[in-house]
Amino acid sequence: MFGLLAGTITGVTPAFHVNTLASLLNALNNKPNGLGFVILIYTMGLTHTFLDSIPSTFLGVPDEDTVLNILPAHKLVLEGRALEVINISLKASLLAVIFAFPLLPIYLSLAPNYTPGFGRVFVFFLACFLILIEKGIKKIFALLVFLISGILGILIDYLPLREPYFHIFVGLFGVPTIFYSLRSGITNIEAGDYEIKMSHKSLFGFSLLGTALGMLASLLPAFTSSQAALIGSFFSRDERSFLTVAFSVNTSNFFFSLFNFYLTGRTRNGIMVLIKEKCYLLSSHEISILTLLTIAAALIISLYGLKIAKIISSILFKVNYKLLNFLVLSFIVVLSFYFDGILGILVSATASLIGSLPLILNIKRTNCMGVLMVKIIMGR
């Protein structure tokens, strides 16, 4: 229950990543190798994947797993469908847990056979595909944005930053989205109702696709949820289907990373790193407990997640939407300064300029994922 509470706090709080709180709890934990602590942080991480759509949808503040969701979600928000986006997130995440179980036998045979070289080759061909799907001269623009983003991703490794990925992801994807909202001319928006305006068949089908892609993302060490969602974008038809894939990927990736750790000892996220520190390899009995808790937590979150979103939206959307965007922008600047001072602000500003290029050049913003993909291809 404390894991649910902690994951809810990190999920709905902009720029408060679950790994940050998990590390703090780890520092306060006086019982090494305790299964109770493993249960706490695992449940917290799972809960976060259900609810991290709230700050990225309402405020446009992304983390590594939600960067590609922002613009499609904001389009629906500006249409007065904010609660629908959150409902899609909750339903897609719940379905991802359900669909993950029949895929487990496949995963159990694949995970032990993974090699790092395969991951680099896969990402290289994904990068080529990203660039080549643009038309005409836009291929050159896409390549330039991809490479510039990649150079930024390499350079931040040499800078003394506490939170480098906060600056680059907020800059590449968050700030341009806020400016997009400001250009819309809309001053007040409605949260709308939570009815999902897509068929059950589509919801189930795209969630299954997202679950499979999330499974793949958990296999490849540098293949993130956002990159998996990127592949899903080529199969989706509109904002709703894309978001269904993306939200399913996020939860699926986290769930399968537990089994990757169980089978191989490899860690695919910060939560698994902490679990490895406390309990090097999980036993079959412990993995069974965590699996049952996954189902229980998913059902409980589905009961209260939408209620929390309604409360938050009722507060936020009373504020003038342009003013809200200015406040969010100010909040980002303050956080950048808090984390890394003037250097943090400079990195965020640089990333924001790069993140604006796709909007100016009319190419896909997914090319900014070069910030991670170039490093992967280079084996860094």
Short mmCIF file of C-alpha atoms in Angstrom, two decimals:
data_model
loop_
_atom_site.label_atom_id
_atom_site.label_comp_id
_atom_site.label_asym_id
_atom_site.label_seq_id
_atom_site.Cartn_x
_atom_site.Cartn_y
_atom_site.Cartn_z
CA MET A 1 0.00 0.00 0.00
CA PHE A 2 2.89 2.36 0.74
CA GLY A 3 4.30 1.52 -2.70
CA LEU A 4 0.98 2.51 -4.27
CA LEU A 5 1.00 5.78 -2.34
CA ALA A 6 4.62 6.60 -3.20
CA GLY A 7 4.13 5.71 -6.88
CA THR A 8 1.03 7.89 -7.02
CA ILE A 9 2.98 10.84 -5.63
CA THR A 10 5.80 10.47 -8.17
CA GLY A 11 3.35 9.71 -10.98
CA VAL A 12 1.28 12.88 -10.60
CA THR A 13 4.16 15.21 -9.67
CA PRO A 14 5.91 16.85 -12.63
CA ALA A 15 9.67 16.19 -12.88
CA PHE A 16 9.64 13.95 -9.76
CA HIS A 17 10.92 10.67 -11.18
CA VAL A 18 10.21 7.42 -9.41
CA ASN A 19 13.94 6.58 -9.34
CA THR A 20 14.61 9.70 -7.27
CA LEU A 21 12.19 8.69 -4.53
CA ALA A 22 13.32 5.06 -4.71
CA SER A 23 16.92 6.13 -4.11
CA LEU A 24 15.82 8.26 -1.15
CA LEU A 25 13.89 5.36 0.36
CA ASN A 26 16.90 3.14 -0.21
CA ALA A 27 19.07 5.56 1.76
CA LEU A 28 16.55 5.47 4.62
CA ASN A 29 16.19 1.68 4.57
CA ASN A 30 17.98 -0.04 7.46
CA LYS A 31 17.08 -3.63 6.55
CA PRO A 32 19.39 -4.99 3.83
CA ASN A 33 18.08 -7.73 1.52
CA GLY A 34 14.52 -7.26 2.75
CA LEU A 35 11.77 -8.57 0.47
CA GLY A 36 9.48 -5.93 1.95
CA PHE A 37 11.64 -3.18 0.49
CA VAL A 38 11.72 -4.94 -2.89
CA ILE A 39 7.91 -5.13 -2.87
CA LEU A 40 7.68 -1.44 -1.92
CA ILE A 41 9.86 -0.05 -4.70
CA TYR A 42 8.57 -2.48 -7.34
CA THR A 43 4.95 -1.53 -6.60
CA MET A 44 5.97 2.13 -6.60
CA GLY A 45 7.59 1.80 -10.04
CA LEU A 46 4.58 -0.04 -11.48
CA THR A 47 2.16 2.57 -10.11
CA HIS A 48 4.26 5.34 -11.64
CA THR A 49 3.84 3.84 -15.14
CA PHE A 50 0.05 4.06 -14.77
CA LEU A 51 -0.04 7.67 -13.61
CA ASP A 52 2.92 9.47 -15.22
CA SER A 53 0.60 10.44 -18.06
CA ILE A 54 -1.02 13.06 -15.80
CA PRO A 55 1.82 15.64 -15.64
CA SER A 56 2.89 14.99 -19.23
CA THR A 57 -0.69 15.45 -20.47
CA PHE A 58 -1.83 18.37 -18.31
CA LEU A 59 1.47 20.24 -18.03
CA GLY A 60 3.71 18.99 -20.83
CA VAL A 61 6.56 18.01 -18.48
CA PRO A 62 8.01 14.73 -19.80
CA ASP A 63 10.44 12.13 -18.59
CA GLU A 64 12.28 9.54 -20.64
CA ASP A 65 9.24 7.27 -20.93
CA THR A 66 6.65 9.89 -21.89
CA VAL A 67 8.49 12.21 -24.28
CA LEU A 68 6.69 11.10 -27.44
CA ASN A 69 3.23 11.12 -25.85
CA ILE A 70 3.11 14.85 -25.24
CA LEU A 71 2.09 16.37 -28.56
CA PRO A 72 -0.64 13.79 -29.37
CA ALA A 73 -1.97 14.12 -25.81
CA HIS A 74 -1.95 17.93 -25.97
CA LYS A 75 -3.91 17.90 -29.21
CA LEU A 76 -6.68 16.03 -27.41
CA VAL A 77 -6.36 18.31 -24.37
CA LEU A 78 -6.86 21.37 -26.56
CA GLU A 79 -9.98 19.67 -27.95
CA GLY A 80 -11.32 19.34 -24.39
CA ARG A 81 -10.52 15.62 -24.08
CA ALA A 82 -7.95 15.66 -21.24
CA LEU A 83 -9.71 13.07 -19.07
CA GLU A 84 -10.08 10.79 -22.07
CA VAL A 85 -6.28 10.78 -22.44
CA ILE A 86 -5.85 9.75 -18.80
CA ASN A 87 -8.53 7.08 -19.19
CA ILE A 88 -6.70 5.71 -22.24
CA SER A 89 -3.52 5.63 -20.17
CA LEU A 90 -5.15 3.68 -17.32
CA LYS A 91 -6.95 1.22 -19.59
CA ALA A 92 -3.89 0.66 -21.80
CA SER A 93 -1.66 0.05 -18.78
CA LEU A 94 -4.15 -2.41 -17.27
CA LEU A 95 -4.45 -4.25 -20.57
CA ALA A 96 -0.65 -4.36 -20.83
CA VAL A 97 -0.51 -6.26 -17.54
CA ILE A 98 -3.20 -8.66 -18.76
CA PHE A 99 -1.63 -9.23 -22.19
CA ALA A 100 1.85 -9.67 -20.71
CA PHE A 101 1.00 -13.04 -19.20
CA PRO A 102 0.39 -14.98 -22.44
CA LEU A 103 3.61 -13.43 -23.81
CA LEU A 104 5.70 -14.57 -20.84
CA PRO A 105 6.58 -18.02 -22.27
CA ILE A 106 8.04 -16.31 -25.36
CA TYR A 107 9.96 -13.88 -23.19
CA LEU A 108 11.37 -16.63 -20.99
CA SER A 109 13.01 -18.18 -24.04
CA LEU A 110 14.23 -14.90 -25.59
CA ALA A 111 15.73 -13.03 -22.63
CA PRO A 112 18.67 -15.38 -21.90
CA ASN A 113 19.74 -15.29 -25.57
CA TYR A 114 20.07 -11.51 -25.94
CA THR A 115 23.42 -10.05 -27.06
CA PRO A 116 24.43 -6.32 -26.90
CA GLY A 117 25.52 -6.34 -30.54
CA PHE A 118 21.99 -7.15 -31.63
CA GLY A 119 20.72 -4.10 -29.74
CA ARG A 120 23.10 -1.73 -31.53
CA VAL A 121 22.24 -3.16 -34.97
CA PHE A 122 18.52 -2.92 -34.23
CA VAL A 123 18.75 0.74 -33.21
CA PHE A 124 20.89 1.56 -36.26
CA PHE A 125 18.27 0.22 -38.65
CA LEU A 126 15.54 1.97 -36.66
CA ALA A 127 17.44 5.26 -37.08
CA CYS A 128 17.77 4.70 -40.84
CA PHE A 129 14.07 3.95 -41.05
CA LEU A 130 13.23 7.13 -39.14
CA ILE A 131 15.17 9.28 -41.57
CA LEU A 132 14.16 7.53 -44.79
CA ILE A 133 10.42 7.76 -44.19
CA GLU A 134 10.63 11.55 -44.55
CA LYS A 135 9.92 12.86 -48.04
CA GLY A 136 12.37 14.60 -50.38
CA ILE A 137 14.58 17.27 -48.86
CA LYS A 138 13.06 16.50 -45.46
CA LYS A 139 15.33 13.44 -45.30
CA ILE A 140 18.30 15.84 -45.06
CA PHE A 141 16.52 17.89 -42.40
CA ALA A 142 15.72 14.73 -40.44
CA LEU A 143 19.32 13.54 -40.62
CA LEU A 144 20.59 16.93 -39.40
CA VAL A 145 18.15 17.01 -36.45
CA PHE A 146 19.00 13.40 -35.63
CA LEU A 147 22.75 14.09 -35.63
CA ILE A 148 22.50 17.40 -33.75
CA SER A 149 20.38 15.69 -31.08
CA GLY A 150 22.91 12.86 -30.95
CA ILE A 151 25.79 15.31 -30.46
CA LEU A 152 23.86 16.89 -27.59
CA GLY A 153 23.37 13.45 -26.05
CA ILE A 154 27.12 12.79 -26.20
CA LEU A 155 28.15 16.21 -24.90
CA ILE A 156 26.02 16.03 -21.75
CA ASP A 157 28.10 13.05 -20.61
CA TYR A 158 31.02 15.45 -20.26
CA LEU A 159 29.13 18.12 -18.32
CA PRO A 160 28.90 18.15 -14.50
CA LEU A 161 25.12 17.78 -14.38
CA ARG A 162 23.06 16.20 -11.59
CA GLU A 163 19.98 15.65 -13.76
CA PRO A 164 21.12 15.69 -17.42
CA TYR A 165 18.13 13.85 -18.83
CA PHE A 166 15.66 16.20 -17.18
CA HIS A 167 17.17 19.12 -19.11
CA ILE A 168 17.38 17.39 -22.48
CA PHE A 169 13.96 15.74 -22.48
CA VAL A 170 12.11 18.77 -21.14
CA GLY A 171 13.99 20.90 -23.68
CA LEU A 172 13.61 18.64 -26.70
CA PHE A 173 9.96 17.74 -26.15
CA GLY A 174 8.38 19.70 -23.29
CA VAL A 175 9.18 23.34 -24.03
CA PRO A 176 8.32 23.15 -27.78
CA THR A 177 4.98 21.59 -26.80
CA ILE A 178 4.25 24.46 -24.43
CA PHE A 179 4.95 26.96 -27.19
CA TYR A 180 2.69 24.89 -29.45
CA SER A 181 -0.07 25.30 -26.87
CA LEU A 182 0.54 29.05 -26.61
CA ARG A 183 0.22 29.39 -30.39
CA SER A 184 -3.15 27.64 -30.34
CA GLY A 185 -4.90 30.83 -29.20
CA ILE A 186 -6.98 28.92 -26.67
CA THR A 187 -7.23 30.61 -23.28
CA ASN A 188 -9.49 28.17 -21.43
CA ILE A 189 -10.08 24.47 -21.96
CA GLU A 190 -12.35 21.84 -20.49
CA ALA A 191 -11.30 18.51 -19.02
CA GLY A 192 -14.22 16.90 -20.83
CA ASP A 193 -15.64 13.48 -20.05
CA TYR A 194 -13.57 10.33 -19.79
CA GLU A 195 -15.32 8.30 -22.53
CA ILE A 196 -12.76 6.74 -24.87
CA LYS A 197 -13.76 7.50 -28.44
CA MET A 198 -12.32 4.43 -30.08
CA SER A 199 -13.70 0.93 -30.47
CA HIS A 200 -12.94 -1.82 -27.95
CA LYS A 201 -11.35 -3.79 -30.78
CA SER A 202 -8.91 -0.97 -31.52
CA LEU A 203 -8.17 -0.40 -27.84
CA PHE A 204 -7.40 -4.08 -27.31
CA GLY A 205 -5.46 -4.45 -30.54
CA PHE A 206 -3.19 -1.42 -30.09
CA SER A 207 -2.66 -2.26 -26.43
CA LEU A 208 -1.53 -5.76 -27.44
CA LEU A 209 0.87 -4.20 -29.94
CA GLY A 210 2.21 -1.87 -27.24
CA THR A 211 2.63 -4.79 -24.83
CA ALA A 212 4.69 -6.71 -27.39
CA LEU A 213 6.83 -3.65 -28.14
CA GLY A 214 7.32 -3.06 -24.41
CA MET A 215 8.50 -6.64 -24.09
CA LEU A 216 11.05 -5.94 -26.83
CA ALA A 217 12.15 -2.72 -25.11
CA SER A 218 12.86 -4.59 -21.88
CA LEU A 219 15.18 -6.95 -23.77
CA LEU A 220 17.36 -4.27 -25.34
CA PRO A 221 19.33 -2.27 -22.75
CA ALA A 222 19.25 1.10 -24.50
CA PHE A 223 15.98 0.64 -26.37
CA THR A 224 13.66 2.87 -24.34
CA SER A 225 9.89 2.91 -23.98
CA SER A 226 9.81 6.02 -26.15
CA GLN A 227 11.68 4.26 -28.95
CA ALA A 228 9.33 1.30 -28.73
CA ALA A 229 6.40 3.71 -28.91
CA LEU A 230 8.09 5.24 -31.92
CA ILE A 231 7.81 1.93 -33.78
CA GLY A 232 4.19 1.72 -32.71
CA SER A 233 3.54 5.13 -34.24
CA PHE A 234 3.97 3.62 -37.71
CA PHE A 235 1.03 1.29 -37.07
CA SER A 236 -1.28 3.73 -35.30
CA ARG A 237 -3.94 5.66 -37.20
CA ASP A 238 -4.54 8.70 -34.96
CA GLU A 239 -3.68 10.26 -31.60
CA ARG A 240 -5.81 7.80 -29.61
CA SER A 241 -4.32 4.66 -31.14
CA PHE A 242 -0.78 6.04 -30.77
CA LEU A 243 -1.35 6.90 -27.11
CA THR A 244 -2.79 3.43 -26.49
CA VAL A 245 0.39 1.88 -27.88
CA ALA A 246 2.67 4.28 -26.01
CA PHE A 247 1.02 3.86 -22.61
CA SER A 248 0.95 0.07 -22.98
CA VAL A 249 4.64 0.07 -23.88
CA ASN A 250 5.55 1.95 -20.71
CA THR A 251 3.88 -0.50 -18.30
CA SER A 252 4.82 -3.59 -20.31
CA ASN A 253 8.47 -2.59 -20.39
CA PHE A 254 8.55 -2.20 -16.61
CA PHE A 255 6.80 -5.52 -15.97
CA PHE A 256 9.01 -7.54 -18.32
CA SER A 257 12.15 -5.89 -16.92
CA LEU A 258 11.35 -7.75 -13.68
CA PHE A 259 11.54 -11.09 -15.50
CA ASN A 260 14.67 -10.05 -17.38
CA PHE A 261 16.30 -9.43 -14.01
CA TYR A 262 14.97 -12.73 -12.67
CA LEU A 263 16.31 -14.70 -15.65
CA THR A 264 19.62 -12.96 -16.33
CA GLY A 265 20.43 -10.55 -13.49
CA ARG A 266 20.41 -7.66 -15.99
CA THR A 267 18.83 -4.37 -14.88
CA ARG A 268 16.80 -2.27 -17.31
CA ASN A 269 15.68 0.60 -15.04
CA GLY A 270 16.57 2.30 -11.78
CA ILE A 271 14.10 0.23 -9.75
CA MET A 272 15.74 -3.03 -10.86
CA VAL A 273 19.17 -1.58 -10.01
CA LEU A 274 18.02 -0.99 -6.44
CA ILE A 275 16.42 -4.43 -6.24
CA LYS A 276 19.71 -5.94 -7.38
CA GLU A 277 21.48 -4.11 -4.57
CA LYS A 278 19.05 -5.45 -1.99
CA CYS A 279 18.40 -8.93 -3.35
CA TYR A 280 20.85 -9.99 -6.07
CA LEU A 281 18.65 -12.63 -7.72
CA LEU A 282 15.01 -13.24 -6.98
CA SER A 283 13.79 -16.74 -6.18
CA SER A 284 10.84 -18.34 -7.97
CA HIS A 285 8.78 -17.84 -4.80
CA GLU A 286 9.60 -14.12 -4.68
CA ILE A 287 8.92 -13.61 -8.39
CA SER A 288 5.52 -15.28 -7.87
CA ILE A 289 4.70 -12.84 -5.07
CA LEU A 290 5.68 -9.84 -7.22
CA THR A 291 3.66 -11.19 -10.15
CA LEU A 292 0.52 -11.50 -8.01
CA LEU A 293 1.13 -8.02 -6.61
CA THR A 294 1.35 -6.71 -10.19
CA ILE A 295 -2.20 -7.87 -10.84
CA ALA A 296 -3.50 -6.53 -7.52
CA ALA A 297 -1.81 -3.15 -7.94
CA ALA A 298 -3.02 -2.76 -11.53
CA LEU A 299 -6.62 -3.37 -10.46
CA ILE A 300 -6.41 -0.98 -7.49
CA ILE A 301 -4.82 1.82 -9.54
CA SER A 302 -7.55 1.44 -12.15
CA LEU A 303 -10.11 2.16 -9.44
CA TYR A 304 -8.69 5.47 -8.22
CA GLY A 305 -6.50 6.79 -11.05
CA LEU A 306 -9.27 8.59 -12.91
CA LYS A 307 -10.60 10.15 -9.70
CA ILE A 308 -7.18 11.69 -9.01
CA ALA A 309 -7.00 12.99 -12.59
CA LYS A 310 -10.42 14.63 -12.18
CA ILE A 311 -9.33 16.40 -9.00
CA ILE A 312 -6.10 17.66 -10.57
CA SER A 313 -7.81 18.80 -13.77
CA SER A 314 -10.54 20.61 -11.81
CA ILE A 315 -7.81 22.67 -10.14
CA LEU A 316 -5.50 23.24 -13.11
CA PHE A 317 -8.14 24.05 -15.71
CA LYS A 318 -9.65 26.81 -13.59
CA VAL A 319 -6.50 28.76 -14.43
CA ASN A 320 -6.27 30.61 -17.75
CA TYR A 321 -4.59 28.10 -20.09
CA LYS A 322 -2.06 30.58 -21.42
CA LEU A 323 -1.20 31.59 -17.87
CA LEU A 324 -0.91 27.92 -16.92
CA ASN A 325 1.58 27.35 -19.74
CA PHE A 326 3.63 30.36 -18.63
CA LEU A 327 3.61 29.00 -15.08
CA VAL A 328 4.77 25.59 -16.30
CA LEU A 329 7.52 27.23 -18.35
CA SER A 330 8.62 29.17 -15.26
CA PHE A 331 8.50 25.95 -13.23
CA ILE A 332 10.81 24.24 -15.74
CA VAL A 333 13.29 27.12 -15.55
CA VAL A 334 13.26 27.02 -11.74
CA LEU A 335 13.80 23.25 -11.71
CA SER A 336 16.63 23.47 -14.23
CA PHE A 337 18.31 26.08 -12.05
CA TYR A 338 17.67 24.06 -8.88
CA PHE A 339 19.20 20.91 -10.34
CA ASP A 340 22.23 22.39 -12.11
CA GLY A 341 22.26 26.17 -11.86
CA ILE A 342 22.98 28.33 -14.91
CA LEU A 343 24.50 25.34 -16.73
CA GLY A 344 21.21 23.47 -16.39
CA ILE A 345 19.28 26.39 -17.86
CA LEU A 346 21.75 26.65 -20.76
CA VAL A 347 21.43 22.94 -21.54
CA SER A 348 17.61 23.15 -21.37
CA ALA A 349 17.62 26.19 -23.66
CA THR A 350 19.92 24.46 -26.16
CA ALA A 351 17.73 21.35 -26.15
CA SER A 352 14.64 23.56 -26.61
CA LEU A 353 16.13 25.16 -29.72
CA ILE A 354 16.93 21.73 -31.17
CA GLY A 355 13.47 20.47 -30.21
CA SER A 356 11.88 23.38 -32.08
CA LEU A 357 13.59 22.45 -35.37
CA PRO A 358 11.17 19.62 -36.28
CA LEU A 359 8.24 22.02 -35.90
CA ILE A 360 9.98 24.66 -38.05
CA LEU A 361 11.15 22.16 -40.70
CA ASN A 362 7.89 20.19 -40.64
CA ILE A 363 9.51 16.84 -39.90
CA LYS A 364 8.72 14.23 -37.27
CA ARG A 365 9.78 15.13 -33.73
CA THR A 366 10.85 11.54 -33.22
CA ASN A 367 14.10 12.43 -34.99
CA CYS A 368 15.12 14.14 -31.74
CA MET A 369 15.44 10.66 -30.25
CA GLY A 370 18.89 10.75 -31.80
CA VAL A 371 19.85 12.12 -28.38
CA LEU A 372 19.83 8.49 -27.18
CA MET A 373 20.12 6.50 -30.39
CA VAL A 374 23.46 7.91 -31.56
CA LYS A 375 25.04 6.93 -28.25
CA ILE A 376 23.61 3.43 -28.53
CA ILE A 377 24.90 2.96 -32.08
CA MET A 378 28.34 4.15 -31.00
CA GLY A 379 28.28 1.72 -28.08
CA ARG A 380 28.62 4.46 -25.47
#
